[in-house]
Coordinates of N, CA and C in Angstrom, one line a residue:
M19 N -218.7 289.0 39.1 CA -217.5 288.1 38.6 C -217.1 287.5 40.0
N20 N -217.1 285.9 40.0 CA -216.4 285.5 41.1 C -215.0 284.8 40.7
I21 N -214.5 284.3 41.7 CA -213.2 283.8 41.8 C -213.0 282.6 40.6
S22 N -214.1 281.8 40.4 CA -213.8 280.6 39.4 C -213.9 281.2 38.1
W23 N -214.6 282.4 37.7 CA -214.5 282.9 36.5 C -213.3 283.5 36.2
G24 N -212.6 284.0 37.2 CA -211.5 284.7 37.1 C -210.2 283.7 36.8
L25 N -210.5 282.6 37.6 CA -209.3 281.6 37.2 C -209.5 281.0 35.8
V26 N -210.9 280.6 35.4 CA -211.0 280.4 34.0 C -210.5 281.4 32.9
D27 N -210.8 282.5 33.2 CA -210.1 283.7 32.1 C -208.7 283.7 32.3
T28 N -208.1 283.4 33.4 CA -206.6 283.2 33.6 C -206.1 282.2 32.6
V29 N -206.6 281.0 32.8 CA -206.4 279.9 32.2 C -206.5 280.0 30.7
T30 N -207.4 281.0 30.3 CA -207.8 281.2 28.8 C -206.8 281.9 28.3
I31 N -206.2 283.1 28.9 CA -205.3 283.9 28.4 C -204.0 283.1 28.5
T32 N -203.6 282.4 29.4 CA -202.3 281.6 29.6 C -202.2 280.8 28.3
K33 N -203.3 279.8 28.2 CA -203.3 279.1 26.9 C -203.0 279.9 25.4
R34 N -203.7 281.1 25.6 CA -203.4 282.0 24.4 C -202.1 282.3 23.9
N35 N -201.4 282.7 25.0 CA -200.0 283.0 25.1 C -199.1 281.8 24.8
L36 N -199.4 280.7 25.4 CA -198.7 279.5 25.1 C -198.6 279.0 23.8
R37 N -199.8 279.2 23.1 CA -200.1 278.8 21.7 C -199.1 279.8 20.8
R38 N -199.1 280.9 21.3 CA -198.1 282.0 20.6 C -196.9 281.6 20.4
Y39 N -196.4 280.9 21.7 CA -195.1 280.4 21.5 C -194.9 279.1 20.8
L40 N -195.9 278.4 21.0 CA -195.9 277.0 20.0 C -195.8 277.6 18.2
R41 N -196.5 278.8 18.0 CA -196.6 279.1 16.7 C -195.4 280.0 16.4
L42 N -194.4 280.4 17.3 CA -193.4 281.2 17.3 C -192.2 280.3 17.8
P43 N -191.8 279.2 17.5 CA -190.8 278.4 18.0 C -189.3 279.0 18.0
Q44 N -189.0 279.9 17.0 CA -188.1 280.8 16.8 C -188.0 281.6 18.1
L45 N -188.8 281.9 18.9 CA -188.7 283.0 20.0 C -188.2 282.2 21.0
V46 N -188.7 280.8 21.3 CA -188.1 280.1 22.2 C -186.8 279.7 21.9
F47 N -186.5 279.4 20.8 CA -185.0 279.0 20.4 C -184.2 280.2 20.6
F48 N -184.4 281.2 20.1 CA -183.5 282.6 20.4 C -183.2 282.9 21.9
S49 N -184.7 282.5 22.5 CA -184.5 283.0 24.1 C -183.6 282.1 24.7
S50 N -183.3 280.7 24.1 CA -182.4 279.8 24.9 C -180.9 279.8 24.1
I51 N -181.0 280.3 23.1 CA -179.5 280.1 22.5 C -178.7 281.6 23.3
Q52 N -179.3 282.7 23.5 CA -178.5 283.7 24.0 C -177.9 283.4 25.4
P53 N -178.9 282.8 26.4 CA -178.0 282.5 27.8 C -177.3 281.2 27.6
I54 N -177.3 280.5 26.5 CA -176.3 279.3 26.2 C -175.1 279.9 25.9
M55 N -175.1 281.2 25.0 CA -173.9 281.6 24.7 C -173.1 282.1 25.8
F56 N -173.7 283.0 26.6 CA -173.3 283.6 28.1 C -172.8 282.6 29.0
L57 N -173.6 281.4 29.0 CA -172.9 280.4 29.8 C -171.7 279.6 29.3
V58 N -171.7 279.4 27.9 CA -170.4 278.9 27.3 C -169.2 279.9 27.3
L59 N -169.6 281.0 26.9 CA -168.5 282.1 26.9 C -167.8 282.4 28.4
F60 N -168.7 282.7 29.3 CA -168.4 282.9 30.6 C -167.5 281.9 31.1
N61 N -167.9 280.7 30.9 CA -167.3 279.4 31.5 C -165.9 279.4 31.1
F62 N -165.7 279.5 29.8 CA -164.2 279.5 29.0 C -163.4 280.7 29.1
V63 N -164.1 281.8 29.1 CA -163.4 283.1 29.4 C -162.8 283.3 30.7
F64 N -163.9 283.4 31.6 CA -163.8 283.7 33.1 C -162.9 282.5 33.8
G65 N -163.4 281.3 33.4 CA -163.0 280.3 34.2 C -161.7 279.9 34.8
G66 N -160.9 280.4 33.5 CA -159.4 280.1 34.0 C -159.0 281.4 34.9
A67 N -159.6 282.6 34.8 CA -158.9 283.7 35.4 C -159.3 283.7 36.8
I68 N -160.6 283.1 37.2 CA -161.0 283.3 38.5 C -160.7 282.1 39.3
G69 N -159.9 282.4 40.4 CA -159.5 281.2 41.2 C -160.5 280.8 42.2
L70 N -161.5 279.9 41.6 CA -162.6 279.4 42.6 C -162.4 278.0 42.8
A71 N -161.6 277.2 42.2 CA -161.6 275.8 42.2 C -161.5 275.3 43.7
A72 N -160.7 276.0 44.3 CA -160.7 275.4 45.6 C -161.9 275.7 46.5
G73 N -162.6 277.0 46.5 CA -163.8 277.2 47.2 C -165.3 276.6 46.7
V74 N -165.1 276.1 45.7 CA -166.6 275.6 45.2 C -166.6 274.3 45.0
P75 N -167.9 273.9 45.7 CA -168.1 272.3 45.6 C -167.8 271.8 44.2
G76 N -167.1 270.9 44.0 CA -166.8 270.2 42.9 C -165.7 270.6 42.2
G77 N -165.1 271.8 42.6 CA -163.9 272.3 42.2 C -164.1 273.0 40.7
K78 N -165.2 273.5 40.3 CA -165.4 273.9 39.0 C -166.1 275.3 38.7
Y79 N -165.6 276.2 38.0 CA -166.2 277.5 38.0 C -167.8 277.3 37.5
I80 N -167.8 276.2 36.4 CA -169.2 276.1 36.0 C -170.4 275.9 37.2
N81 N -169.9 275.2 38.5 CA -170.9 275.1 39.7 C -171.1 276.4 39.9
F82 N -170.2 277.3 40.1 CA -170.4 278.7 40.4 C -171.1 279.6 39.6
L83 N -170.9 279.4 38.4 CA -171.4 280.2 37.5 C -173.0 279.9 37.1
L84 N -173.5 278.6 36.8 CA -174.9 278.2 36.4 C -175.9 278.8 37.1
P85 N -175.9 278.9 38.6 CA -176.7 279.5 39.3 C -177.1 280.9 38.9
G86 N -176.1 281.6 38.7 CA -176.1 283.1 38.3 C -176.6 283.4 36.8
I87 N -175.9 282.3 35.9 CA -176.7 282.4 34.6 C -178.2 282.4 34.4
L88 N -178.6 281.4 35.3 CA -180.0 281.0 35.4 C -180.9 282.4 36.0
V89 N -180.2 282.8 37.0 CA -181.1 284.1 37.2 C -180.9 285.0 36.3
Q90 N -179.9 285.3 35.5 CA -179.8 286.4 34.4 C -180.6 285.8 33.5
T91 N -180.9 284.5 33.0 CA -181.9 284.1 32.0 C -183.4 284.4 32.3
I92 N -183.7 284.3 33.6 CA -185.0 284.6 33.5 C -185.2 285.9 34.0
M93 N -184.3 286.8 34.3 CA -184.5 288.2 34.4 C -184.7 288.6 32.7
F94 N -183.7 288.3 31.8 CA -184.0 288.6 30.4 C -185.3 288.0 29.8
G95 N -185.8 286.8 30.3 CA -187.1 286.4 30.2 C -188.2 287.1 30.4
G96 N -188.0 287.9 31.6 CA -189.0 288.6 32.0 C -189.4 289.9 31.4
V97 N -188.3 290.2 30.6 CA -188.3 291.5 29.6 C -189.4 291.1 28.6
Q98 N -189.8 290.0 28.1 CA -190.6 289.6 27.3 C -192.0 289.8 27.5
T99 N -192.2 289.8 28.9 CA -193.4 290.1 29.6 C -193.7 291.7 29.4
G100 N -192.9 292.5 29.8 CA -193.1 294.0 29.3 C -193.2 294.3 27.8
I101 N -192.5 293.8 26.9 CA -192.4 293.8 25.4 C -193.8 293.5 25.0
G102 N -194.4 291.8 25.7 CA -195.3 291.4 24.9 C -196.6 292.1 25.3
L103 N -196.8 292.9 26.5 CA -197.7 293.7 26.9 C -197.8 294.9 25.9
A104 N -196.7 295.6 25.9 CA -196.8 296.9 25.1 C -197.2 296.5 23.8
E105 N -196.7 295.4 22.9 CA -197.3 294.9 21.8 C -198.4 295.0 21.7
D106 N -199.0 294.3 22.8 CA -200.7 293.9 22.8 C -201.3 295.2 22.8
M107 N -200.7 296.1 23.4 CA -201.6 297.4 23.6 C -201.4 298.1 22.2
G108 N -200.2 298.0 21.5 CA -200.1 298.9 20.1 C -201.0 298.2 19.0
K109 N -201.1 297.0 19.1 CA -202.0 296.2 18.0 C -203.6 296.3 18.6
G110 N -203.9 296.9 19.8 CA -205.4 297.1 20.2 C -205.8 295.9 20.7
I111 N -204.9 295.0 21.0 CA -205.4 293.5 21.7 C -206.0 293.8 23.1
M112 N -205.3 294.7 23.7 CA -205.5 295.0 25.0 C -206.8 295.7 25.1
D113 N -207.2 296.4 24.1 CA -208.7 297.2 24.1 C -209.8 296.0 23.8
R114 N -209.1 295.2 23.1 CA -210.3 294.1 22.7 C -210.6 293.4 24.0
F115 N -209.5 293.2 24.8 CA -209.7 292.3 26.3 C -210.8 293.2 27.0
R116 N -210.4 294.3 27.1 CA -211.1 295.2 28.0 C -212.6 295.4 27.6
S117 N -213.0 295.1 26.3 CA -214.1 295.2 25.8 C -215.1 293.9 26.2
L118 N -214.1 292.7 26.6 CA -215.0 291.6 26.7 C -215.3 291.2 28.3
P119 N -216.3 290.6 28.6 CA -216.5 290.5 30.1 C -215.9 289.6 30.8
M120 N -214.7 289.9 30.9 CA -213.8 289.1 31.5 C -213.0 289.8 32.7
S121 N -212.3 289.0 33.6 CA -211.7 289.3 34.7 C -210.4 290.6 34.1
R122 N -210.2 291.6 34.7 CA -209.1 292.4 34.5 C -207.8 291.8 34.8
L123 N -207.7 291.1 36.1 CA -206.8 290.5 36.5 C -206.2 289.2 35.5
A124 N -207.1 288.7 34.9 CA -206.7 287.4 34.2 C -205.6 287.9 33.0
V125 N -205.9 288.9 32.4 CA -204.9 289.5 31.3 C -203.3 289.5 31.8
L126 N -203.2 290.1 33.1 CA -201.9 290.2 33.6 C -201.5 288.7 33.9
A127 N -202.3 288.1 34.8 CA -201.9 286.8 35.5 C -201.8 285.9 34.3
G128 N -202.4 285.8 33.4 CA -202.1 284.9 32.1 C -200.9 285.3 31.3
R129 N -200.6 286.5 31.3 CA -199.3 286.9 30.6 C -198.1 286.4 31.3
T130 N -198.2 286.6 32.9 CA -197.1 286.4 33.6 C -196.9 284.8 33.8
L131 N -198.0 284.2 33.9 CA -198.0 282.5 34.1 C -197.4 281.8 32.8
S132 N -197.8 282.5 31.4 CA -197.4 281.8 30.4 C -195.9 282.1 30.0
D133 N -195.3 283.3 30.6 CA -193.9 283.5 30.7 C -193.1 282.7 31.4
T134 N -194.0 282.6 32.7 CA -193.1 281.5 33.5 C -192.9 280.0 33.2
V135 N -194.2 279.5 32.5 CA -193.9 278.5 31.7 C -192.6 278.4 30.8
R136 N -192.5 279.5 30.0 CA -191.4 279.6 29.1 C -190.1 279.4 29.6
N137 N -189.9 280.5 31.0 CA -188.9 280.4 31.9 C -188.3 278.8 32.1
L138 N -189.5 278.2 32.5 CA -189.1 276.8 33.0 C -188.5 276.0 32.0
V139 N -188.7 276.0 30.8 CA -188.6 275.4 29.8 C -187.0 275.8 29.4
V140 N -186.9 277.0 29.4 CA -185.5 277.8 29.1 C -184.5 277.0 30.4
T141 N -184.9 277.0 31.7 CA -184.0 276.7 32.8 C -183.8 275.4 32.6
A142 N -184.5 274.4 32.0 CA -184.2 272.9 31.9 C -183.1 272.8 30.9
I143 N -183.3 273.7 29.9 CA -182.3 273.6 28.7 C -181.0 273.9 29.3
M144 N -181.1 275.2 29.9 CA -179.7 275.7 30.4 C -179.2 274.6 31.5
I145 N -179.7 274.0 32.5 CA -179.3 272.9 33.2 C -178.5 271.8 32.5
T146 N -179.5 271.3 31.5 CA -178.7 270.4 30.4 C -177.5 270.7 29.7
V147 N -177.6 272.1 29.5 CA -176.2 272.4 28.8 C -175.2 272.5 29.8
G148 N -175.6 272.9 31.2 CA -174.6 272.9 32.1 C -174.0 271.5 32.5
F149 N -175.0 270.6 32.5 CA -174.5 269.2 32.6 C -173.4 268.9 31.6
I150 N -173.7 269.1 30.4 CA -172.5 268.9 29.3 C -171.4 269.5 29.6
L151 N -171.3 270.7 30.4 CA -170.0 271.5 30.6 C -169.5 271.0 31.9
G152 N -170.2 270.1 32.8 CA -169.5 269.7 33.8 C -170.4 270.1 35.1
F153 N -171.3 270.8 35.0 CA -172.1 271.2 36.2 C -172.6 269.9 37.0
R154 N -172.5 269.9 38.2 CA -173.3 268.9 39.0 C -173.9 269.2 40.3
F155 N -175.0 268.7 40.5 CA -175.6 269.2 41.6 C -174.9 268.5 42.9
Q156 N -174.9 269.2 43.9 CA -173.8 268.6 45.0 C -174.6 268.3 46.3
N157 N -176.0 269.0 46.2 CA -176.7 269.0 47.5 C -178.0 268.0 47.5
G158 N -178.2 267.2 46.8 CA -179.4 266.2 46.6 C -180.4 266.8 45.7
F159 N -181.4 265.8 45.5 CA -182.4 266.0 44.6 C -183.3 267.2 45.2
F160 N -183.8 267.2 46.4 CA -184.6 268.2 46.9 C -183.9 269.5 46.9
G161 N -182.4 269.6 47.0 CA -181.9 270.7 46.7 C -182.0 271.4 45.3
A162 N -181.8 270.3 44.4 CA -181.7 270.7 43.0 C -183.5 271.4 42.7
I163 N -184.3 270.8 42.9 CA -185.9 271.0 42.9 C -185.9 272.6 43.5
G164 N -185.3 272.6 44.9 CA -185.5 274.1 45.5 C -184.8 275.0 44.7
M165 N -183.8 274.7 44.1 CA -183.0 275.8 43.3 C -183.8 276.1 42.1
V166 N -184.3 275.3 41.2 CA -185.2 275.6 40.1 C -186.4 276.3 40.5
A167 N -187.2 275.8 41.6 CA -188.4 276.6 42.1 C -188.0 277.9 42.5
L168 N -187.0 278.1 43.4 CA -186.8 279.6 43.9 C -186.5 280.5 42.6
T169 N -185.6 280.0 41.6 CA -185.2 280.9 40.6 C -186.4 281.2 39.8
V170 N -187.4 280.1 39.3 CA -188.5 280.6 38.5 C -189.6 281.3 39.1
T171 N -189.6 281.1 40.5 CA -190.6 282.0 41.2 C -190.1 283.4 41.5
F172 N -188.8 283.4 41.5 CA -188.3 284.9 41.3 C -188.5 285.6 39.9
G173 N -188.4 284.8 39.0 CA -188.7 285.2 37.5 C -190.4 285.5 37.4
Y174 N -191.0 284.7 38.2 CA -192.4 285.2 37.9 C -192.8 286.5 38.7
A175 N -192.0 286.9 39.9 CA -192.0 288.1 40.5 C -191.5 289.1 39.8
I176 N -190.4 288.9 39.0 CA -190.0 290.0 38.2 C -190.7 290.4 37.1
S177 N -191.4 289.3 36.4 CA -192.5 289.7 35.4 C -193.4 290.6 35.7
W178 N -193.8 290.9 37.1 CA -194.6 291.5 37.4 C -194.0 293.1 37.2
V179 N -192.7 293.2 37.6 CA -192.1 294.5 37.6 C -192.1 295.0 36.1
F180 N -191.7 294.1 35.2 CA -191.6 294.3 33.7 C -193.0 294.6 33.1
A181 N -194.0 294.1 33.6 CA -195.4 294.2 33.1 C -195.9 295.5 33.4
F182 N -195.6 296.2 34.7 CA -195.9 297.4 34.9 C -194.9 298.4 34.2
I183 N -193.8 298.0 33.8 CA -192.9 298.9 33.0 C -193.7 299.2 31.6
G184 N -193.9 297.9 31.1 CA -194.5 297.7 29.7 C -195.6 298.6 29.5
M185 N -196.8 298.6 30.5 CA -197.9 299.1 30.4 C -197.6 300.5 30.7
K186 N -196.6 301.0 31.4 CA -196.5 302.5 31.7 C -195.9 303.0 30.5
V187 N -194.9 302.5 29.9 CA -194.1 303.1 28.6 C -195.1 302.9 27.2
K188 N -195.9 302.0 27.1 CA -196.9 301.7 26.1 C -196.2 301.6 24.9
D189 N -195.0 301.1 24.7 CA -194.2 301.1 23.4 C -193.3 299.9 23.4
A190 N -193.4 298.8 22.6 CA -192.3 297.7 22.8 C -190.9 298.3 22.8
E191 N -190.4 299.0 21.8 CA -189.0 299.4 21.7 C -188.6 300.0 23.1
T192 N -189.6 301.0 23.6 CA -189.1 301.7 24.7 C -189.0 300.8 25.9
A193 N -190.2 300.0 26.0 CA -190.1 298.8 27.0 C -188.9 298.1 26.9
Q194 N -188.4 297.5 25.8 CA -187.0 296.9 25.7 C -185.7 297.8 26.5
L195 N -185.8 299.0 26.1 CA -184.9 299.8 26.6 C -185.0 300.1 28.1
A196 N -186.1 300.3 28.3 CA -186.3 300.7 29.9 C -185.9 299.4 31.0
T197 N -186.3 298.1 30.4 CA -186.0 297.1 31.3 C -184.6 296.7 31.1
F198 N -184.1 297.1 29.9 CA -182.6 296.9 30.1 C -181.9 297.6 31.2
L199 N -182.3 298.9 31.2 CA -181.9 299.7 32.5 C -181.8 299.4 33.7
F200 N -182.8 298.5 34.0 CA -183.5 297.8 35.2 C -182.5 296.6 35.5
I201 N -182.2 296.0 34.4 CA -181.7 294.4 34.3 C -180.1 294.7 34.7
F202 N -179.4 295.6 33.7 CA -177.9 295.3 33.6 C -177.2 295.7 35.0
P203 N -177.5 296.7 35.9 CA -177.1 296.9 36.9 C -177.2 295.9 38.1
L204 N -178.6 295.2 37.9 CA -178.9 294.2 39.0 C -178.2 292.9 38.7
T205 N -177.7 292.6 37.5 CA -177.1 291.3 37.1 C -175.8 291.3 37.1
F206 N -175.2 292.4 36.8 CA -173.6 292.5 36.6 C -173.2 293.0 37.9
A207 N -173.8 293.9 38.6 CA -173.3 294.2 40.0 C -174.0 293.2 40.9
S208 N -173.5 292.0 40.7 CA -174.1 291.1 41.7 C -173.1 289.8 41.8
A209 N -173.5 288.9 42.6 CA -172.7 287.6 42.6 C -172.8 286.7 41.6
A210 N -173.4 287.1 40.5 CA -173.7 286.0 39.6 C -172.4 285.4 38.6
Y211 N -171.5 286.5 38.5 CA -170.3 286.0 37.8 C -169.4 285.7 38.5
V212 N -169.0 286.9 39.5 CA -167.5 286.8 40.2 C -167.9 287.1 41.8
P213 N -166.9 286.7 42.6 CA -167.2 286.8 43.9 C -167.4 288.4 44.2
I214 N -168.2 288.8 45.2 CA -168.4 290.2 45.4 C -167.1 290.8 46.2
E215 N -166.6 290.1 46.8 CA -165.3 290.3 47.4 C -164.0 291.1 46.3
T216 N -164.4 290.9 44.9 CA -163.6 291.3 44.2 C -163.7 292.7 43.7
M217 N -165.0 293.2 44.1 CA -165.6 294.6 43.5 C -164.9 295.7 44.4
P218 N -165.2 297.0 44.0 CA -164.8 298.3 44.8 C -165.7 298.0 46.1
S219 N -165.2 298.6 47.2 CA -165.9 298.5 48.4 C -167.3 299.1 48.3
W220 N -167.2 300.3 47.5 CA -168.6 301.0 47.5 C -169.5 300.3 46.7
L221 N -169.1 299.4 45.8 CA -170.3 298.6 44.9 C -170.6 297.6 45.8
Q222 N -169.8 296.9 46.7 CA -170.2 295.8 47.4 C -171.3 296.0 48.3
A223 N -171.6 297.2 48.7 CA -172.6 297.6 49.8 C -174.0 297.4 49.0
F224 N -174.0 297.8 47.6 CA -175.2 297.4 46.9 C -175.4 296.2 46.4
A225 N -174.2 295.5 46.0 CA -174.1 294.2 45.3 C -174.5 293.0 46.5
N226 N -174.2 293.3 47.7 CA -174.6 292.3 48.7 C -175.9 292.1 49.2
H227 N -176.7 293.3 49.0 CA -178.0 293.2 49.6 C -179.3 293.2 48.6
Q228 N -178.6 293.5 47.2 CA -179.8 293.5 46.1 C -180.3 292.0 45.8
P229 N -181.6 291.9 45.3 CA -182.0 290.7 45.0 C -181.5 289.8 44.2
V230 N -180.9 290.1 43.1 CA -180.2 288.9 42.5 C -179.2 288.4 43.1
T231 N -178.3 289.2 43.7 CA -177.4 288.4 44.6 C -178.0 287.3 45.6
Q232 N -179.0 287.7 46.1 CA -179.6 286.9 47.1 C -180.1 285.6 46.4
V233 N -180.9 285.6 45.3 CA -181.5 284.5 44.7 C -180.3 283.7 44.0
V234 N -179.2 284.4 43.6 CA -177.9 283.5 43.1 C -177.2 282.8 44.3
N235 N -177.1 283.5 45.4 CA -176.5 282.7 46.6 C -177.3 281.7 47.0
A236 N -178.7 282.0 47.2 CA -179.7 280.9 47.4 C -179.7 279.7 46.6
G237 N -179.4 280.0 45.3 CA -179.4 278.7 44.2 C -178.2 277.9 44.5
R238 N -177.2 278.7 44.8 CA -175.7 278.0 45.2 C -175.9 277.3 46.4
Y239 N -176.7 277.8 47.3 CA -176.8 276.9 48.8 C -177.5 275.7 48.5
L240 N -178.7 275.8 47.6 CA -179.6 274.5 47.3 C -179.0 273.8 46.5
A241 N -178.2 274.1 45.4 CA -177.7 273.2 44.5 C -176.4 272.5 45.1
L242 N -175.5 273.6 45.6 CA -174.3 273.0 46.0 C -174.0 272.7 47.4
G243 N -175.0 273.3 48.3 CA -174.7 273.2 49.8 C -173.6 274.6 50.1
A244 N -173.3 275.3 49.2 CA -172.4 276.4 49.5 C -173.0 277.6 50.0
G245 N -172.3 278.2 51.0 CA -172.9 279.5 51.6 C -173.9 279.5 52.8
S246 N -174.8 280.1 52.8 CA -175.7 280.2 54.0 C -177.3 279.7 53.9
V247 N -178.0 279.2 54.6 CA -179.5 279.2 54.3 C -180.1 280.5 54.6
S248 N -179.3 281.3 55.1 CA -180.2 282.9 55.2 C -180.2 283.4 54.0
S249 N -179.5 283.0 52.8 CA -179.8 283.7 51.6 C -181.0 283.4 51.0
V250 N -181.6 282.1 51.3 CA -182.9 281.5 51.0 C -184.0 282.3 51.5
W251 N -183.9 282.7 52.8 CA -184.8 283.3 53.5 C -185.0 284.7 53.2
R252 N -183.6 285.3 52.7 CA -183.7 286.7 52.0 C -184.3 286.7 50.5
S253 N -184.1 285.7 50.1 CA -184.7 285.6 48.6 C -186.2 285.6 48.5
I254 N -186.7 284.8 49.5 CA -188.2 284.6 49.9 C -188.8 286.1 50.2
F255 N -188.1 286.7 51.1 CA -188.8 288.2 51.3 C -188.6 289.0 50.4
W256 N -187.4 289.0 49.3 CA -187.4 290.0 48.0 C -188.7 289.5 47.3
I257 N -188.8 288.0 46.9 CA -189.9 287.9 46.2 C -191.2 288.3 46.6
I258 N -191.4 288.2 47.9 CA -192.8 288.4 48.4 C -193.0 290.1 48.4
G259 N -191.7 290.7 48.8 CA -191.9 292.1 48.6 C -192.2 292.7 47.3
I260 N -191.3 292.2 46.2 CA -191.7 292.6 44.7 C -193.1 292.4 44.6
M261 N -193.7 291.2 45.0 CA -195.0 290.9 44.4 C -196.1 291.9 45.2
I262 N -195.7 292.2 46.4 CA -196.6 293.0 47.3 C -196.8 294.5 46.6
V263 N -195.6 295.0 46.1 CA -195.3 296.3 45.6 C -196.0 296.3 44.1
F264 N -195.6 295.3 43.3 CA -195.8 295.4 41.8 C -197.0 294.9 41.2
V265 N -197.7 293.9 42.1 CA -198.9 293.3 41.5 C -199.9 294.4 41.7
P266 N -200.2 295.0 42.8 CA -201.0 296.1 42.9 C -200.9 297.2 41.8
L267 N -199.3 297.6 41.6 CA -199.3 298.8 40.9 C -199.8 298.3 39.4
S268 N -199.3 297.0 38.9 CA -199.6 296.7 37.6 C -201.2 296.6 37.3
I269 N -202.1 296.1 38.4 CA -203.3 295.9 38.1 C -203.9 297.4 38.1
R270 N -203.4 298.3 39.1 CA -203.9 299.7 38.9 C -203.6 300.4 37.3
E271 N -202.6 300.1 37.0 CA -202.1 300.6 35.7 C -202.9 300.2 34.6
Y272 N -203.2 298.8 34.8 CA -204.2 298.2 33.6 C -205.6 298.8 33.8
K273 N -206.1 298.9 35.0 CA -207.4 299.6 35.1 C -207.4 301.2 34.6
R274 N -206.2 301.6 35.0 CA -206.4 302.9 34.5 C -206.2 303.4 33.0
M275 N -205.7 302.4 32.3 CA -205.9 302.6 30.9 C -207.2 302.3 30.5
A276 N -208.2 301.5 31.0 CA -209.5 301.7 30.8 C -210.4 302.8 30.6

């Protein structure tokens, strides 16, 4: 089996999963509604309480909030990767794939790529809603593209984490519970919604260095020009590190099931 065969198989699996999204538009709809509710509620509930206007480019909490909500959204989107793989295993679809003369990597790569496409669509919807609420890019066109690219790439890396969890637990409901245990500490104990300086000192040590905070800060730097470019490099290191660890683990788990 050569590389070109593997690429063809990956494209085939990606198309198969994307067709599923087209046939289930309600899945994309509700995947978008939840983060929109977070964005609207957090903006109007926390926006008046958090005194950020003086420190945020543009003077609006929505400018501070949107990069954080985007990272939270792609984290929740990654959950679907684990749930989808667990469902495929439960329905015997994975057994069917393994019986075919196709690349083992293509099943996982196709799944994560199709979920990345969905994350890109949801990200575009979120930015549109953010614009309606007053969000504005402050750092130019390439900064805006950089923020979207970095956020979606981080989502792709996280999809491999959830793919591993989904195959490990082998059940859709358990996969959902297991991934939420992973998501909530990372998203809420981070710089996504409030400045880290407002947290207890013992929590700041974790919040300052975990990947969600780095990607959120990098998004703010690229979109708004706020913060330091070092957060961009730290985010890239986190993305590479996650891929180095979880891509081989996921592939090994998939082969182990055979």
